Every structure is written in structure tokens, then in C-alpha cells.
Amino acid sequence: MSTAETRQLAGQVLVAGFPGTEAPDDLLRPCAQGELGGVILFKRNLGTMHQIAALVARIAEAAPEDSPLLVAVDQEGGRVARLGEPVLKLPPMRALASLGDAALTQRAGALLGAQLKALGFTMDFAPVLDVDTNPANPVIGDRSFGATAARVVEQAFAFARGLHQGGVLSCGKHFPGHGDTDLDSHLALPRLGHDRQRLDSVELAPFRAARDTIPALMTAHVVFEQLAAGVPATLSRRVIEELLRGELGYDGLIVSDDLEMKAIADHYGVEQAACLAIEAGCDTLLVCSRLDWVERARVALADRAGREPAFKHRLEAAAQRSLSLRKTCTPAPITDPRRLDEALQIDAASALGGELASRVQRA
């Protein structure tokens, strides 16, 4: 395999974020060379609906036809919503789930999914599958669908079915469970000491149920001391390959949380983290803001694949799993203003958003 082919292989497992509302050359160039698996967009990238569709179109058109990009966003509802109105305004998932109406939750997911598809997104990094068991949790809390695994399964899976109905892929997060931590992994490395019995009954239950229903799962940058002492789940073969793949039988795409988060970045360089995550069993790696870090990860992955046949084989399997899923849902942004406005179902989104807010207020 040539150096260019190895760079392509390494790039296919990377999903990049970038600054600004226009795609920079440092993003478009690797897209065109087949050296990137996808992009993730944040508020900093997003303006009007027409600008978003045009941006996604510019990025998607740069990629080779046989290697479509994943175009992802965190649009959970509540405080994690990158897109503003006229995209459906959702309450926090805890509040939505408390209504106990799975059909309504699915309807909300379906309308949101249709809107995201019209803008060119192919994956929503939702639903949260973490069980909300710690009132002091600074990062999950009301993002969770509930305080019991049963409520999370009922409501989160209804939301995922809705997203699929609308035309985008779902991604459950954060395996093996971020709901009981008292630290934010964006800022520090949380640790949990729960024994396996507790994990099986609470944290792991929604992820076990995801096996046949949710096409992608995102990992948690959390140390589970009883599973892999001292090692964040994202980087642990025991947690990802042996537990998630082996014991739980999950065969979908495994996505790392952002490798720039301090839970990882303060303890590992992006080069080491990228290699360890792939070795652990992750298939797609998020590097959410720094394109220079994306390049550093690409170089590190390619270099190790060139030196170690076993690692190259693991990287090939990850890239193939990513590509196979991406081909099932390719970016199709609607750039004609009138057609986009129609596809966004603005009146329906406004009405449903009002209904949700009213019902949550009355509950």
C-alpha cells in the first residue's frame, strides 16, 4: 500500500470540526483526496438555513463519489441544540420523556430528522442513552431521558426511530454510561467505581438494548475502574472490543467522543489517543475543532499502519465499517431556497414546538 493509500485509509476514520461559516481549504483538500470520513458542525459554523445547506453542499461535493462523508451535528434538544429555529425547538429530553408519550417523542424525532436531512446532515449525535442517576452531574442531567434504564429505553429509542423515519442516522451516547459522574469530561477525567452488577442493571441496560436498533454508539471519556482500571473507556479494548462488541454483541459503528476534550487531551496526545482508540475498537474518531490535530491524528494512524500489519488490519476494518454506514445515508442538502423552506416544514415545526412547550409546562 502506497503512502497516499495509507493516508486515505487513516483519514477515513476521522471526522473533523473546523472554525467559521465557510469550509477552509485545509478541510476541502483532504475531503477531495479521500482523506476524511466526515465533518461535524457546531453553532460557530451555522447561520441561516440556506447558508447551512450551501455549506454542507460545498463540503459534500468535494468528497469522492465512492466515499461519501458523514455530516453530523449534536441536536439533542434542550441545552444541546446547535441549530436554532425554524428547526424544531425541543425541550430537554428529561422533560419530554416525563410526558410518558413515546408516540409524541417519535413524532418529534421524525420531524427533526426530516429537517436535518433537508439541510444535508446524515447523523444526529442523539439520543443520549445515559441514565440520570446523579443530581450533581454537571454534563448529563436533563439531557438524559430519565432516572431509570426502562424510561431511557422507552423514550430514547422512540426518538431514534423518529430520526430514522425522518431520514437521518442516530447515534446513542455515551457508552458505557456517563449519567452518574460528578465531573464534566470536557474539562476533566471522570472515574466511576461501580461493580459489574450495578453496571449491568443501570448503565449498560440501554446500550444492551441498542444492539439491533441504533446504528452507531459514541464512547464516554470516563474511567470505569471495575472494567479497565485507569483507562478511559474510549481507549480501552476491554470496554469497547470485549464488552461492547463481544459480550453485548453490538455490531454497529463505534464513534469516539471528541479527542480534544480535556479528559483525553490532558493525559494523551492526539496521536497516541487516536491509535489507542482504534486499537480499542473504535471505528470513527471525532476531532471537533482543530484541523491541525486532525492532520496529526491522520499521520500517526498512517505511520502505525505502515509499521504494524495487525494495526493496519484493525484500521481497515474500522474504515470499512464507517464507509458501509455512510453509504446508507448520503448528504443531500436542498440548496434551492423555496424547496428548502418547504422541506423544513416551518409551520409544522412551529406548531409542534409550541405543543411540546405547552405540554411540558402543564406537566
Coordinates of C-alpha atoms in Angstrom, one line a residue:
M1 CA 0.0 0.0 0.0
S2 CA 1.4 3.4 -1.0
T3 CA 1.8 6.3 1.3
A4 CA -1.1 8.1 -0.3
E5 CA -3.3 5.0 0.1
T6 CA -2.3 4.7 3.8
R7 CA -3.2 8.3 4.4
Q8 CA -6.6 7.7 2.8
L9 CA -7.1 4.7 5.0
A10 CA -6.2 6.7 8.1
G11 CA -8.4 9.6 7.1
Q12 CA -11.5 7.6 6.5
V13 CA -11.9 7.1 10.3
L14 CA -11.6 10.8 11.1
V15 CA -14.5 13.2 11.5
A16 CA -13.4 16.9 11.7
G17 CA -14.7 20.1 13.0
F18 CA -13.5 23.5 11.8
P19 CA -13.9 27.2 12.5
G20 CA -16.1 29.6 10.6
T21 CA -19.1 29.6 8.3
E22 CA -17.2 28.7 5.2
A23 CA -15.2 25.5 4.5
P24 CA -11.5 26.2 4.6
D25 CA -9.0 24.7 2.1
D26 CA -7.5 22.7 4.9
L27 CA -10.8 20.8 5.1
L28 CA -11.7 20.6 1.5
R29 CA -8.3 19.4 0.4
P30 CA -8.4 16.1 2.4
C31 CA -12.0 15.7 1.5
A32 CA -11.2 15.7 -2.2
Q33 CA -8.2 13.4 -1.6
G34 CA -10.4 10.8 0.2
E35 CA -8.5 11.5 3.5
L36 CA -11.5 12.3 5.6
G37 CA -14.5 10.3 6.8
G38 CA -16.8 13.2 7.8
V39 CA -17.4 16.6 9.3
I40 CA -19.2 17.8 12.4
L41 CA -20.8 21.2 12.5
F42 CA -21.3 23.4 15.5
K43 CA -23.0 26.8 16.2
R44 CA -19.9 28.6 15.0
N45 CA -20.4 27.1 11.5
L46 CA -24.1 27.7 11.3
G47 CA -26.0 30.8 10.1
T48 CA -29.2 30.8 8.1
M49 CA -30.8 27.6 6.9
H50 CA -29.8 28.5 3.3
Q51 CA -26.2 29.1 4.4
I52 CA -26.1 25.7 6.2
A53 CA -27.4 23.8 3.2
A54 CA -24.9 25.6 0.9
L55 CA -22.0 24.9 3.3
V56 CA -22.9 21.2 3.5
A57 CA -23.2 21.0 -0.3
R58 CA -19.8 22.6 -0.7
I59 CA -18.2 20.1 1.6
A60 CA -20.1 17.0 0.4
E61 CA -19.4 17.8 -3.3
A62 CA -15.6 17.9 -2.5
A63 CA -15.6 14.2 -1.5
P64 CA -15.1 11.4 -4.0
E65 CA -18.3 9.8 -5.2
D66 CA -17.5 6.4 -3.8
S67 CA -16.6 7.8 -0.4
P68 CA -19.5 10.0 0.9
L69 CA -19.0 11.9 4.0
L70 CA -20.7 11.6 7.4
V71 CA -22.2 15.0 8.1
A72 CA -23.0 15.2 11.8
V73 CA -24.4 17.5 14.4
D74 CA -25.3 17.4 18.1
Q75 CA -29.0 18.3 18.0
E76 CA -30.4 16.7 21.2
G77 CA -32.9 19.3 22.3
G78 CA -32.8 21.5 25.4
R79 CA -29.3 23.0 26.1
V80 CA -27.6 20.9 23.5
A81 CA -29.0 22.3 20.2
R82 CA -26.7 23.7 17.6
L83 CA -29.4 24.7 15.2
G84 CA -32.0 27.3 16.1
E85 CA -35.5 27.9 14.7
P86 CA -37.1 27.2 12.3
V87 CA -35.5 23.8 13.2
L88 CA -37.8 22.2 15.7
K89 CA -37.3 23.6 19.2
L90 CA -37.2 20.7 21.6
P91 CA -37.4 20.8 25.4
P92 CA -34.7 19.0 27.5
M93 CA -35.2 15.2 26.9
R94 CA -35.9 14.7 30.6
A95 CA -38.9 17.0 30.3
L96 CA -40.1 15.4 27.0
A97 CA -39.7 11.9 28.4
S98 CA -41.6 12.8 31.5
L99 CA -44.8 13.2 29.5
G100 CA -44.7 9.4 29.0
D101 CA -45.8 9.6 25.4
A102 CA -43.5 7.6 23.2
A103 CA -45.5 8.3 20.1
L104 CA -45.1 12.1 20.7
T105 CA -41.3 11.6 21.2
Q106 CA -41.1 9.6 18.0
R107 CA -43.1 12.3 16.1
A108 CA -40.6 14.9 17.4
G109 CA -37.7 12.9 16.3
A110 CA -39.2 12.3 12.8
L111 CA -39.8 16.0 12.2
L112 CA -36.4 16.9 13.4
G113 CA -34.9 14.1 11.3
A114 CA -36.6 15.4 8.1
Q115 CA -35.3 18.9 8.8
L116 CA -31.8 17.7 9.3
K117 CA -31.9 15.7 6.1
A118 CA -33.1 18.7 4.1
L119 CA -30.1 20.6 5.4
G120 CA -27.7 17.8 4.4
F121 CA -27.0 16.2 7.7
T122 CA -26.7 12.4 7.8
M123 CA -26.3 11.7 11.5
D124 CA -27.6 13.3 14.7
F125 CA -25.4 12.6 17.7
A126 CA -28.5 11.6 19.7
P127 CA -30.2 10.2 21.6
V128 CA -28.4 10.3 25.0
L129 CA -28.6 6.7 26.5
D130 CA -27.1 7.7 29.8
V131 CA -29.3 7.1 32.9
D132 CA -29.6 10.2 35.0
T133 CA -28.8 8.9 38.5
N134 CA -26.6 11.7 39.9
P135 CA -28.2 15.1 40.7
A136 CA -24.6 16.6 40.9
N137 CA -23.8 15.5 37.3
P138 CA -22.6 18.7 35.6
V139 CA -22.8 17.5 32.0
I140 CA -25.7 15.0 31.5
G141 CA -28.6 15.8 33.9
D142 CA -31.6 16.8 31.9
R143 CA -30.0 15.7 28.6
S144 CA -31.0 12.1 29.8
F145 CA -34.4 10.7 29.1
G146 CA -34.8 9.6 32.7
A147 CA -33.5 8.2 36.0
T148 CA -34.3 4.6 35.2
A149 CA -33.0 2.4 32.4
A150 CA -36.5 1.4 31.4
R151 CA -37.6 5.0 30.9
V152 CA -34.4 5.7 28.9
V153 CA -35.0 2.7 26.6
E154 CA -38.7 3.5 26.0
Q155 CA -38.2 7.2 25.2
A156 CA -34.7 7.4 23.7
F157 CA -35.5 4.6 21.3
A158 CA -38.7 6.3 20.3
F159 CA -36.7 9.4 19.5
A160 CA -34.1 7.3 17.5
R161 CA -36.9 5.7 15.5
G162 CA -38.2 9.1 14.7
L163 CA -34.8 10.3 13.4
H164 CA -34.6 7.2 11.2
Q165 CA -38.1 7.8 9.9
G166 CA -37.1 11.4 9.0
G167 CA -34.1 10.2 7.1
V168 CA -31.0 10.6 9.3
L169 CA -28.9 8.1 11.4
S170 CA -29.0 8.2 15.2
C171 CA -26.0 7.7 17.5
G172 CA -26.6 6.7 21.1
K173 CA -24.2 8.1 23.7
H174 CA -22.1 7.8 25.9
F175 CA -21.0 4.1 26.3
P176 CA -20.8 2.6 28.9
G177 CA -22.7 5.4 30.7
H178 CA -22.0 9.0 31.7
G179 CA -25.0 9.5 33.9
D180 CA -23.6 9.0 37.4
T181 CA -20.4 11.1 37.0
D182 CA -19.7 14.2 39.0
L183 CA -17.2 15.7 36.6
D184 CA -17.5 17.0 33.0
S185 CA -15.3 15.1 30.7
H186 CA -14.9 18.2 28.6
L187 CA -12.9 19.6 31.5
A188 CA -11.5 16.6 33.5
L189 CA -11.4 12.8 33.5
P190 CA -14.3 11.3 35.5
R191 CA -14.0 8.0 37.2
L192 CA -16.6 5.5 38.4
G193 CA -16.1 2.6 40.7
H194 CA -19.4 0.7 40.2
D195 CA -19.3 -3.1 40.3
R196 CA -20.5 -5.2 37.3
Q197 CA -23.9 -5.9 38.9
R198 CA -24.7 -2.2 39.2
L199 CA -23.4 -1.5 35.7
D200 CA -25.5 -4.3 34.2
S201 CA -28.7 -3.2 35.9
V202 CA -28.3 0.6 35.2
E203 CA -25.6 2.0 32.9
L204 CA -25.3 -0.9 30.4
A205 CA -29.0 -1.7 30.1
P206 CA -29.8 0.9 27.4
F207 CA -26.7 0.1 25.4
R208 CA -27.5 -3.6 25.5
A209 CA -31.0 -2.8 24.1
A210 CA -29.4 -0.7 21.3
R211 CA -27.8 -3.7 19.6
D212 CA -30.4 -4.2 16.9
T213 CA -31.9 -0.7 16.8
I214 CA -29.3 2.1 16.8
P215 CA -26.7 2.1 14.1
A216 CA -24.0 4.0 16.0
L217 CA -22.8 4.4 19.6
M218 CA -20.5 7.1 21.0
T219 CA -18.0 6.3 23.7
A220 CA -17.5 8.0 27.0
H221 CA -14.2 9.5 28.2
V222 CA -14.8 8.0 31.6
V223 CA -12.7 5.5 33.6
F224 CA -14.7 2.6 34.8
E225 CA -12.3 1.2 37.4
Q226 CA -14.0 -2.2 37.7
L227 CA -13.8 -2.7 33.9
A228 CA -10.4 -1.2 33.0
A229 CA -8.6 0.5 35.9
G230 CA -7.1 3.8 35.0
V231 CA -8.0 3.7 31.3
P232 CA -10.8 5.9 29.7
A233 CA -13.5 3.7 28.1
T234 CA -12.8 5.3 24.7
L235 CA -9.2 3.9 24.8
S236 CA -9.9 0.5 26.4
R237 CA -10.1 -2.7 24.4
R238 CA -11.6 -4.3 27.5
V239 CA -14.5 -1.9 27.3
I240 CA -15.0 -1.5 23.6
E241 CA -13.9 -4.7 21.9
E242 CA -14.5 -7.2 24.7
L243 CA -17.6 -5.7 26.4
L244 CA -19.5 -3.8 23.7
R245 CA -18.6 -5.9 20.7
G246 CA -18.1 -9.3 22.5
E247 CA -20.5 -9.5 25.5
L248 CA -23.2 -7.1 24.3
G249 CA -22.9 -8.2 20.7
Y250 CA -23.0 -4.7 19.2
D251 CA -22.1 -4.7 15.5
G252 CA -22.8 -1.0 14.6
L253 CA -20.4 1.9 14.2
I254 CA -18.5 2.9 17.3
V255 CA -17.6 6.6 17.5
S256 CA -15.2 8.2 19.9
D257 CA -16.3 11.3 21.7
D258 CA -14.1 14.3 20.8
L259 CA -10.4 13.6 21.3
E260 CA -9.8 17.3 22.0
M261 CA -11.8 17.0 25.3
K262 CA -9.6 17.5 28.4
A263 CA -10.4 14.0 29.7
I264 CA -8.2 12.8 26.8
A265 CA -6.1 15.7 25.7
D266 CA -4.7 16.4 29.2
H267 CA -3.5 12.8 29.5
Y268 CA -2.7 11.7 26.0
G269 CA -1.5 13.4 22.8
V270 CA -4.0 13.3 19.9
E271 CA -1.6 11.0 18.1
Q272 CA -1.5 8.4 20.9
A273 CA -5.2 8.8 21.7
A274 CA -6.2 8.2 18.0
C275 CA -4.1 5.0 17.8
L276 CA -5.3 3.7 21.2
A277 CA -9.0 4.4 20.3
I278 CA -8.7 2.4 17.0
E279 CA -6.8 -0.3 18.8
A280 CA -9.5 -0.5 21.4
G281 CA -12.2 -1.0 18.8
C282 CA -13.5 2.5 17.8
D283 CA -14.3 2.9 14.2
T284 CA -14.7 6.7 13.9
L285 CA -12.7 9.4 15.8
L286 CA -14.0 12.9 16.4
V287 CA -11.6 15.8 16.4
C288 CA -14.0 18.6 16.7
S289 CA -12.3 22.0 16.2
R290 CA -8.6 21.8 15.2
L291 CA -7.7 20.8 11.7
D292 CA -4.0 20.6 12.6
W293 CA -4.9 18.0 15.2
V294 CA -6.9 16.1 12.5
E295 CA -3.7 16.0 10.4
R296 CA -1.6 14.9 13.4
A297 CA -4.0 12.0 14.1
R298 CA -4.0 11.1 10.4
V299 CA -0.2 11.0 10.2
A300 CA 0.0 8.9 13.4
L301 CA -2.6 6.4 12.3
A302 CA -0.9 6.1 8.8
D303 CA 2.5 5.7 10.3
R304 CA 1.5 3.0 12.7
A305 CA -0.5 1.2 10.0
G306 CA 2.6 1.2 7.8
R307 CA 4.7 -0.4 10.5
E308 CA 2.3 -2.9 12.1
P309 CA 0.2 -5.2 9.9
A310 CA -2.1 -6.1 12.8
F311 CA -2.9 -2.4 13.4
K312 CA -3.4 -1.9 9.6
H313 CA -5.9 -4.7 9.6
R314 CA -7.8 -3.1 12.5
L315 CA -7.8 0.3 10.8
E316 CA -9.1 -1.3 7.6
A317 CA -12.0 -2.9 9.5
A318 CA -12.8 0.4 11.1
A319 CA -12.7 2.3 7.8
Q320 CA -14.9 -0.3 6.1
R321 CA -17.5 -0.2 8.9
S322 CA -17.6 3.6 8.6
L323 CA -17.8 3.7 4.9
S324 CA -20.5 1.0 4.8
L325 CA -22.8 3.0 7.1
R326 CA -22.1 6.3 5.3
K327 CA -23.2 4.8 2.1
T328 CA -26.6 4.0 3.6
C329 CA -27.3 7.7 4.2
T330 CA -25.5 10.2 2.0
P331 CA -25.6 14.0 2.2
A332 CA -28.5 15.5 0.1
P333 CA -28.8 19.2 1.1
I334 CA -31.5 21.2 -0.7
T335 CA -30.0 24.4 -1.9
D336 CA -32.9 25.8 -3.8
P337 CA -34.4 28.3 -1.3
R338 CA -38.1 27.6 -2.0
R339 CA -37.7 23.9 -1.9
L340 CA -35.6 24.1 1.3
D341 CA -38.3 26.2 3.0
E342 CA -40.9 23.6 2.0
A343 CA -38.8 20.7 3.2
L344 CA -38.1 22.3 6.5
Q345 CA -41.9 22.2 7.3
I346 CA -41.6 25.5 9.1
D347 CA -45.3 25.8 10.1
A348 CA -45.4 22.2 11.3
A349 CA -42.2 22.6 13.3
S350 CA -43.5 25.8 15.0
A351 CA -46.8 24.1 15.8
L352 CA -45.1 21.0 17.3
G353 CA -42.6 23.1 19.2
G354 CA -45.5 25.0 20.7
E355 CA -47.3 21.8 21.6
L356 CA -44.3 20.4 23.3
A357 CA -43.6 23.5 25.3
S358 CA -47.2 23.7 26.4
R359 CA -47.5 20.1 27.4
V360 CA -44.2 20.3 29.3
Q361 CA -45.3 23.4 31.1
R362 CA -48.6 21.8 32.2
A363 CA -47.0 18.5 33.3

